[in-house]
CSV table of C-alpha atoms in Angstrom, one decimal:
chain,number,residue,atom,x,y,z
S,1116,UNK,CA,88.0,-193.0,-269.4
S,1117,UNK,CA,85.0,-190.6,-269.2
S,1118,UNK,CA,86.0,-187.0,-268.7
S,1119,UNK,CA,83.9,-186.5,-265.6
S,1120,UNK,CA,85.5,-189.3,-263.5
S,1121,UNK,CA,88.0,-188.0,-261.0
S,1122,UNK,CA,91.3,-189.9,-260.9
S,1123,UNK,CA,93.1,-190.5,-257.6
S,1124,UNK,CA,95.9,-188.1,-258.6
S,1125,UNK,CA,93.3,-185.3,-259.2
S,1126,UNK,CA,91.7,-185.9,-255.8
S,1127,UNK,CA,95.1,-185.9,-254.1
S,1128,UNK,CA,96.1,-182.7,-255.9
S,1129,UNK,CA,92.9,-181.0,-254.7
S,1130,UNK,CA,93.5,-182.2,-251.1
S,1131,UNK,CA,97.0,-181.0,-251.2
S,1132,UNK,CA,95.9,-177.5,-252.4
S,1133,UNK,CA,93.3,-177.4,-249.5
S,1134,UNK,CA,96.0,-178.4,-247.0
S,1135,UNK,CA,98.3,-175.7,-248.4
S,1136,UNK,CA,95.6,-173.0,-247.8
S,1137,UNK,CA,93.6,-174.1,-244.7
S,1138,UNK,CA,94.3,-175.5,-241.3
S,1139,UNK,CA,91.7,-176.9,-238.9
S,1140,UNK,CA,91.6,-175.6,-235.3
S,1141,UNK,CA,92.2,-178.5,-232.9
S,1142,UNK,CA,89.9,-176.9,-230.4
S,1143,UNK,CA,86.8,-175.6,-232.2
S,1144,UNK,CA,87.4,-177.4,-235.6
S,1145,UNK,CA,87.0,-174.2,-237.5
S,1146,UNK,CA,88.8,-173.9,-240.8
S,1147,UNK,CA,91.2,-171.0,-240.9
S,1148,UNK,CA,93.3,-169.6,-243.7
S,1149,UNK,CA,96.9,-170.6,-243.0
S,1150,UNK,CA,98.0,-167.0,-243.7
S,1151,UNK,CA,95.5,-165.6,-241.2
S,1152,UNK,CA,96.6,-168.2,-238.6
S,1153,UNK,CA,100.2,-167.3,-239.1
S,1154,UNK,CA,99.6,-163.6,-239.0
S,1155,UNK,CA,97.7,-164.1,-235.7
S,1156,UNK,CA,100.8,-165.8,-234.1
S,1157,UNK,CA,99.4,-169.3,-234.6
S,1158,UNK,CA,96.3,-168.5,-232.5
S,1159,UNK,CA,92.8,-169.4,-233.7
S,1160,UNK,CA,90.9,-166.1,-234.3
S,1161,UNK,CA,87.6,-167.8,-233.4
S,1162,UNK,CA,88.3,-169.6,-230.1
S,1163,UNK,CA,91.8,-168.4,-229.1
S,1164,UNK,CA,93.3,-171.9,-229.2
S,1165,UNK,CA,97.1,-171.4,-229.1
S,1166,UNK,CA,98.9,-173.6,-231.6
S,1167,UNK,CA,102.5,-174.5,-231.3
S,1168,UNK,CA,105.4,-172.3,-232.4
S,1169,UNK,CA,108.9,-173.3,-233.5
S,1170,UNK,CA,111.7,-171.9,-231.4
S,1171,UNK,CA,112.6,-169.2,-233.9
S,1172,UNK,CA,109.0,-168.2,-234.5
S,1173,UNK,CA,108.7,-167.6,-230.7
S,1174,UNK,CA,111.9,-165.7,-230.6
S,1175,UNK,CA,110.7,-163.6,-233.5
S,1176,UNK,CA,107.5,-162.5,-231.7
S,1177,UNK,CA,109.1,-162.1,-228.3
S,1178,UNK,CA,112.5,-160.4,-228.8
S,1179,UNK,CA,113.2,-157.1,-230.5
S,1180,UNK,CA,113.8,-157.4,-234.2
S,1181,UNK,CA,117.5,-158.2,-234.9
S,1182,UNK,CA,118.5,-158.4,-231.3
S,1183,UNK,CA,118.8,-162.2,-230.9
S,1184,UNK,CA,122.3,-163.7,-230.8
S,1185,UNK,CA,122.4,-167.5,-230.3
S,1186,UNK,CA,124.9,-169.0,-227.8
S,1187,UNK,CA,126.1,-172.6,-227.4
S,1188,UNK,CA,124.4,-173.6,-230.7
S,1189,UNK,CA,127.0,-176.4,-231.5
S,1190,UNK,CA,126.0,-178.5,-228.4
S,1191,UNK,CA,124.4,-181.7,-229.7
S,1192,UNK,CA,123.0,-184.9,-228.1
S,1193,UNK,CA,125.2,-187.8,-227.2
S,1194,UNK,CA,124.3,-191.5,-227.1
S,1195,UNK,CA,125.8,-192.9,-223.9
S,1196,UNK,CA,123.7,-196.1,-223.9
S,1197,UNK,CA,123.9,-196.8,-227.7
S,1198,UNK,CA,120.1,-197.0,-227.3
S,1199,UNK,CA,118.0,-199.0,-229.8
S,1200,UNK,CA,114.3,-199.8,-229.7
S,1201,UNK,CA,111.8,-201.4,-232.1
S,1202,UNK,CA,111.6,-198.2,-234.1
S,1203,UNK,CA,115.4,-197.8,-234.6
S,1204,UNK,CA,118.4,-196.3,-232.8
S,1205,UNK,CA,118.5,-193.1,-230.8
S,1206,UNK,CA,121.3,-191.9,-233.0
S,1207,UNK,CA,119.0,-192.2,-236.1
S,1208,UNK,CA,116.2,-190.4,-234.3
S,1209,UNK,CA,118.4,-187.5,-233.5
S,1210,UNK,CA,119.6,-187.2,-237.1
S,1211,UNK,CA,116.0,-187.3,-238.4
S,1212,UNK,CA,115.1,-184.6,-235.8
S,1213,UNK,CA,118.1,-182.4,-236.9
S,1214,UNK,CA,117.1,-182.8,-240.6
S,1215,UNK,CA,113.4,-182.0,-239.8
S,1216,UNK,CA,114.0,-178.9,-237.7
S,1217,UNK,CA,117.5,-177.7,-238.7
S,1218,UNK,CA,118.2,-177.6,-234.9
S,1219,UNK,CA,121.0,-179.3,-233.0
S,1220,UNK,CA,118.8,-179.8,-229.8
S,1221,UNK,CA,115.4,-179.3,-228.4
S,1222,UNK,CA,116.2,-175.9,-227.1
S,1223,UNK,CA,117.6,-172.7,-228.6
S,1224,UNK,CA,119.5,-170.4,-226.2
S,1225,UNK,CA,120.8,-166.9,-226.7
S,1226,UNK,CA,120.7,-163.2,-225.8
S,1227,UNK,CA,118.4,-160.5,-227.0
S,1228,UNK,CA,116.3,-157.5,-226.0
S,1229,UNK,CA,112.6,-157.2,-224.9
S,1230,UNK,CA,111.5,-153.7,-225.6
S,1231,UNK,CA,115.1,-152.6,-225.1
S,1232,UNK,CA,115.8,-154.6,-221.9
S,1233,UNK,CA,118.7,-157.1,-222.3
S,1234,UNK,CA,117.8,-160.7,-221.5
S,1235,UNK,CA,119.0,-164.3,-221.8
S,1236,UNK,CA,116.4,-166.7,-223.2
S,1237,UNK,CA,116.0,-170.4,-223.7
S,1238,UNK,CA,113.2,-171.5,-226.1
S,1239,UNK,CA,112.2,-175.1,-226.4
S,1240,UNK,CA,111.0,-176.6,-229.7
S,1241,UNK,CA,108.6,-179.5,-229.5
S,1242,UNK,CA,109.4,-180.7,-233.0
S,1243,UNK,CA,112.8,-182.0,-231.8
S,1244,UNK,CA,112.0,-185.3,-230.2
S,1245,UNK,CA,108.9,-183.9,-228.4
S,1246,UNK,CA,111.0,-181.2,-226.8
S,1247,UNK,CA,112.5,-183.8,-224.5
S,1248,UNK,CA,115.0,-183.0,-221.9
S,1249,UNK,CA,118.3,-184.7,-222.7
S,1250,UNK,CA,121.8,-184.2,-221.4
S,1251,UNK,CA,122.6,-181.6,-224.1
S,1252,UNK,CA,119.3,-179.8,-223.4
S,1253,UNK,CA,120.2,-179.6,-219.8
S,1254,UNK,CA,123.7,-178.4,-220.6
S,1255,UNK,CA,122.4,-175.6,-222.8
S,1256,UNK,CA,119.9,-174.5,-220.1
S,1257,UNK,CA,122.7,-174.5,-217.5
S,1258,UNK,CA,125.2,-172.6,-219.6
S,1259,UNK,CA,122.6,-170.0,-220.5
S,1260,UNK,CA,121.9,-169.6,-216.7
S,1261,UNK,CA,125.6,-169.2,-216.1
S,1262,UNK,CA,125.8,-166.6,-218.9
S,1263,UNK,CA,122.9,-164.7,-217.2
S,1264,UNK,CA,124.8,-165.0,-213.9
S,1265,UNK,CA,128.1,-163.7,-215.2
S,1266,UNK,CA,126.6,-160.8,-217.2
S,1267,UNK,CA,123.9,-160.0,-214.5
S,1268,UNK,CA,121.0,-160.5,-216.9
S,1269,UNK,CA,117.4,-161.7,-216.4
S,1270,UNK,CA,116.8,-165.3,-217.7
S,1271,UNK,CA,113.6,-166.4,-219.4
S,1272,UNK,CA,112.9,-170.0,-220.4
S,1273,UNK,CA,109.9,-171.0,-222.7
S,1274,UNK,CA,109.1,-174.7,-222.1
S,1275,UNK,CA,107.4,-177.0,-224.6
S,1276,UNK,CA,108.2,-180.6,-223.7
S,1277,UNK,CA,106.9,-184.1,-223.2
S,1278,UNK,CA,109.5,-184.7,-220.4
S,1279,UNK,CA,112.8,-186.4,-219.8
S,1280,UNK,CA,114.5,-188.1,-222.8
S,1281,UNK,CA,114.6,-191.7,-221.6
S,1282,UNK,CA,116.9,-192.8,-224.4
S,1283,UNK,CA,119.7,-191.4,-222.2
S,1284,UNK,CA,118.6,-193.1,-219.0
S,1285,UNK,CA,119.8,-191.6,-215.7
S,1286,UNK,CA,121.9,-188.9,-217.6
S,1287,UNK,CA,118.6,-187.4,-218.7
S,1288,UNK,CA,117.0,-187.6,-215.3
S,1289,UNK,CA,120.0,-185.8,-213.6
S,1290,UNK,CA,119.3,-182.8,-215.8
S,1291,UNK,CA,116.3,-182.0,-213.6
S,1292,UNK,CA,118.6,-181.3,-210.6
S,1293,UNK,CA,121.3,-179.8,-212.8
S,1294,UNK,CA,119.0,-177.2,-214.4
S,1295,UNK,CA,117.3,-176.3,-211.1
S,1296,UNK,CA,120.7,-175.7,-209.5
S,1297,UNK,CA,121.7,-173.5,-212.4
S,1298,UNK,CA,118.7,-171.2,-212.2
S,1299,UNK,CA,118.7,-171.2,-208.4
S,1300,UNK,CA,122.2,-169.6,-208.4
S,1301,UNK,CA,120.7,-166.5,-210.1
S,1302,UNK,CA,119.1,-165.6,-206.7
S,1303,UNK,CA,122.6,-164.9,-205.4
S,1304,UNK,CA,122.7,-161.8,-207.6
S,1305,UNK,CA,119.0,-161.1,-207.3
S,1306,UNK,CA,118.5,-161.8,-211.0
S,1307,UNK,CA,115.0,-162.8,-212.1
S,1308,UNK,CA,114.3,-166.2,-213.6
S,1309,UNK,CA,110.9,-166.2,-215.5
S,1310,UNK,CA,109.5,-169.5,-216.6
S,1311,UNK,CA,106.9,-169.5,-219.4
S,1312,UNK,CA,104.9,-172.8,-219.9
S,1313,UNK,CA,103.5,-173.5,-223.3
S,1314,UNK,CA,101.6,-176.5,-224.7
S,1315,UNK,CA,102.7,-179.1,-223.6
S,1316,UNK,CA,104.9,-178.8,-220.5
S,1317,UNK,CA,104.9,-182.2,-218.8
S,1318,UNK,CA,107.0,-184.9,-217.2
S,1319,UNK,CA,110.5,-184.2,-215.9
S,1320,UNK,CA,110.4,-180.6,-217.3
S,1321,UNK,CA,107.3,-179.7,-215.4
S,1322,UNK,CA,108.9,-181.4,-212.3
S,1323,UNK,CA,112.0,-179.2,-212.6
S,1324,UNK,CA,113.1,-175.9,-214.1
S,1325,UNK,CA,109.7,-175.1,-215.6
S,1326,UNK,CA,108.0,-174.7,-212.3
S,1327,UNK,CA,110.6,-173.0,-210.2
S,1328,UNK,CA,110.6,-169.5,-211.7
S,1329,UNK,CA,110.5,-166.4,-209.6
S,1330,UNK,CA,107.4,-166.0,-211.8
S,1331,UNK,CA,105.7,-168.8,-213.6
S,1332,UNK,CA,103.6,-167.7,-216.6
S,1333,UNK,CA,101.7,-169.9,-219.1
S,1334,UNK,CA,99.8,-169.6,-222.3
S,1335,UNK,CA,96.0,-170.2,-222.3
S,1336,UNK,CA,94.9,-173.8,-222.5
S,1337,UNK,CA,98.4,-175.3,-222.3
S,1338,UNK,CA,98.7,-178.8,-221.1
S,1339,UNK,CA,100.7,-178.6,-217.8
S,1340,UNK,CA,101.3,-181.6,-215.6
S,1341,UNK,CA,103.5,-184.6,-214.8
S,1342,UNK,CA,101.9,-187.9,-215.5
S,1343,UNK,CA,99.2,-188.4,-218.1
S,1344,UNK,CA,95.5,-188.0,-217.4
S,1345,UNK,CA,94.7,-191.7,-218.0
S,1346,UNK,CA,97.5,-192.9,-215.8
S,1347,UNK,CA,96.3,-190.7,-212.9
S,1348,UNK,CA,92.6,-191.8,-213.3
S,1349,UNK,CA,93.6,-195.4,-213.4
S,1350,UNK,CA,95.8,-195.0,-210.3
S,1351,UNK,CA,93.4,-193.0,-208.1
S,1352,UNK,CA,90.2,-194.6,-209.6
S,1353,UNK,CA,88.5,-191.3,-209.9
S,1354,UNK,CA,87.2,-189.2,-212.8
S,1355,UNK,CA,89.2,-186.0,-213.2
S,1356,UNK,CA,87.7,-182.6,-214.1
S,1357,UNK,CA,87.4,-181.7,-217.8
S,1358,UNK,CA,89.9,-178.8,-217.5
S,1359,UNK,CA,92.4,-180.9,-215.5
S,1360,UNK,CA,96.0,-180.1,-216.3
S,1361,UNK,CA,95.2,-177.0,-218.3
S,1362,UNK,CA,97.1,-173.9,-217.4
S,1363,UNK,CA,93.9,-172.3,-216.1
S,1364,UNK,CA,93.4,-175.3,-213.7
S,1365,UNK,CA,97.0,-175.2,-212.6
S,1366,UNK,CA,96.8,-171.4,-211.9
S,1367,UNK,CA,93.6,-171.9,-209.9
S,1368,UNK,CA,95.5,-174.3,-207.7
S,1369,UNK,CA,98.4,-172.0,-207.1
S,1370,UNK,CA,101.2,-173.4,-209.3
S,1371,UNK,CA,101.1,-170.6,-212.0
S,1372,UNK,CA,101.2,-166.9,-211.3
S,1373,UNK,CA,99.5,-165.7,-214.5
S,1374,UNK,CA,98.0,-167.1,-217.7
S,1375,UNK,CA,99.0,-164.7,-220.5
S,1376,UNK,CA,97.6,-164.6,-224.1
S,1377,UNK,CA,100.4,-164.9,-226.7
S,1378,UNK,CA,99.7,-161.5,-228.1
S,1379,UNK,CA,100.3,-160.0,-224.7
S,1380,UNK,CA,103.3,-162.0,-223.7
S,1381,UNK,CA,106.0,-159.6,-224.8
S,1382,UNK,CA,104.3,-156.6,-223.1
S,1383,UNK,CA,103.8,-158.7,-219.9
S,1384,UNK,CA,107.4,-159.7,-219.8
S,1385,UNK,CA,108.5,-156.1,-220.4
S,1386,UNK,CA,106.4,-154.9,-217.4
S,1387,UNK,CA,107.9,-157.6,-215.2
S,1388,UNK,CA,111.5,-156.9,-216.3
S,1389,UNK,CA,110.9,-153.1,-215.8
S,1390,UNK,CA,109.9,-153.8,-212.2
S,1391,UNK,CA,113.1,-155.7,-211.6
S,1392,UNK,CA,115.2,-153.0,-213.3
S,1393,UNK,CA,113.9,-150.2,-211.1
């Protein structure tokens, strides 16, 4: 074989090295060093596109270092319908998600501090079955709300979800009412519930606890809505605006109180919590 002919293995190795060093921004298509992207909290330094964070990455940039203590970490999904589709069983999908993420569910809940202020947090992780709302997800959100109620603490939930987990049928859908009831009870003790919407927040999550905060915040450019764009256009037979279902569009129409850049989120939350603590 001539020395100048590249073999498939050589090309694959070079592509792998590129993939290990660079990422491409999904908004402006700019190539960014992975290290720079990570150091910038997964935000594109050129166009401010906000990439996804894992639950623990978000906890790391939001809570004071070393202050987080997880609660109810052993709660895991059940399979009440013994659900199976063309791609396999629900049980298998859950196991794959647990192996991929090292999480037991699509949300991590716990206590911590934001610039010295004690809080209860719930942080969704889109990697776990699209951040879907299952019965165990709802249970963890409710139990965290109960913990906030019992200990008189503010409650903050970061949403990142494609919606209800239909593998569980009506048991998934009932979590919408269950979680809303849990956070509504905080009002009895005048405890703040702050909802932070990240990309994406859709379906049954956007139709329940994600949109009923005392304050609803969102990251720039996040997809926020219920049904998908194509479904809506086909239903109403109209072309929707280009920025439809972005956090900026939703804020303009009164459903979100403030769009907050990721680098400013901790400071903004601290200012809000300081107001409630006066």
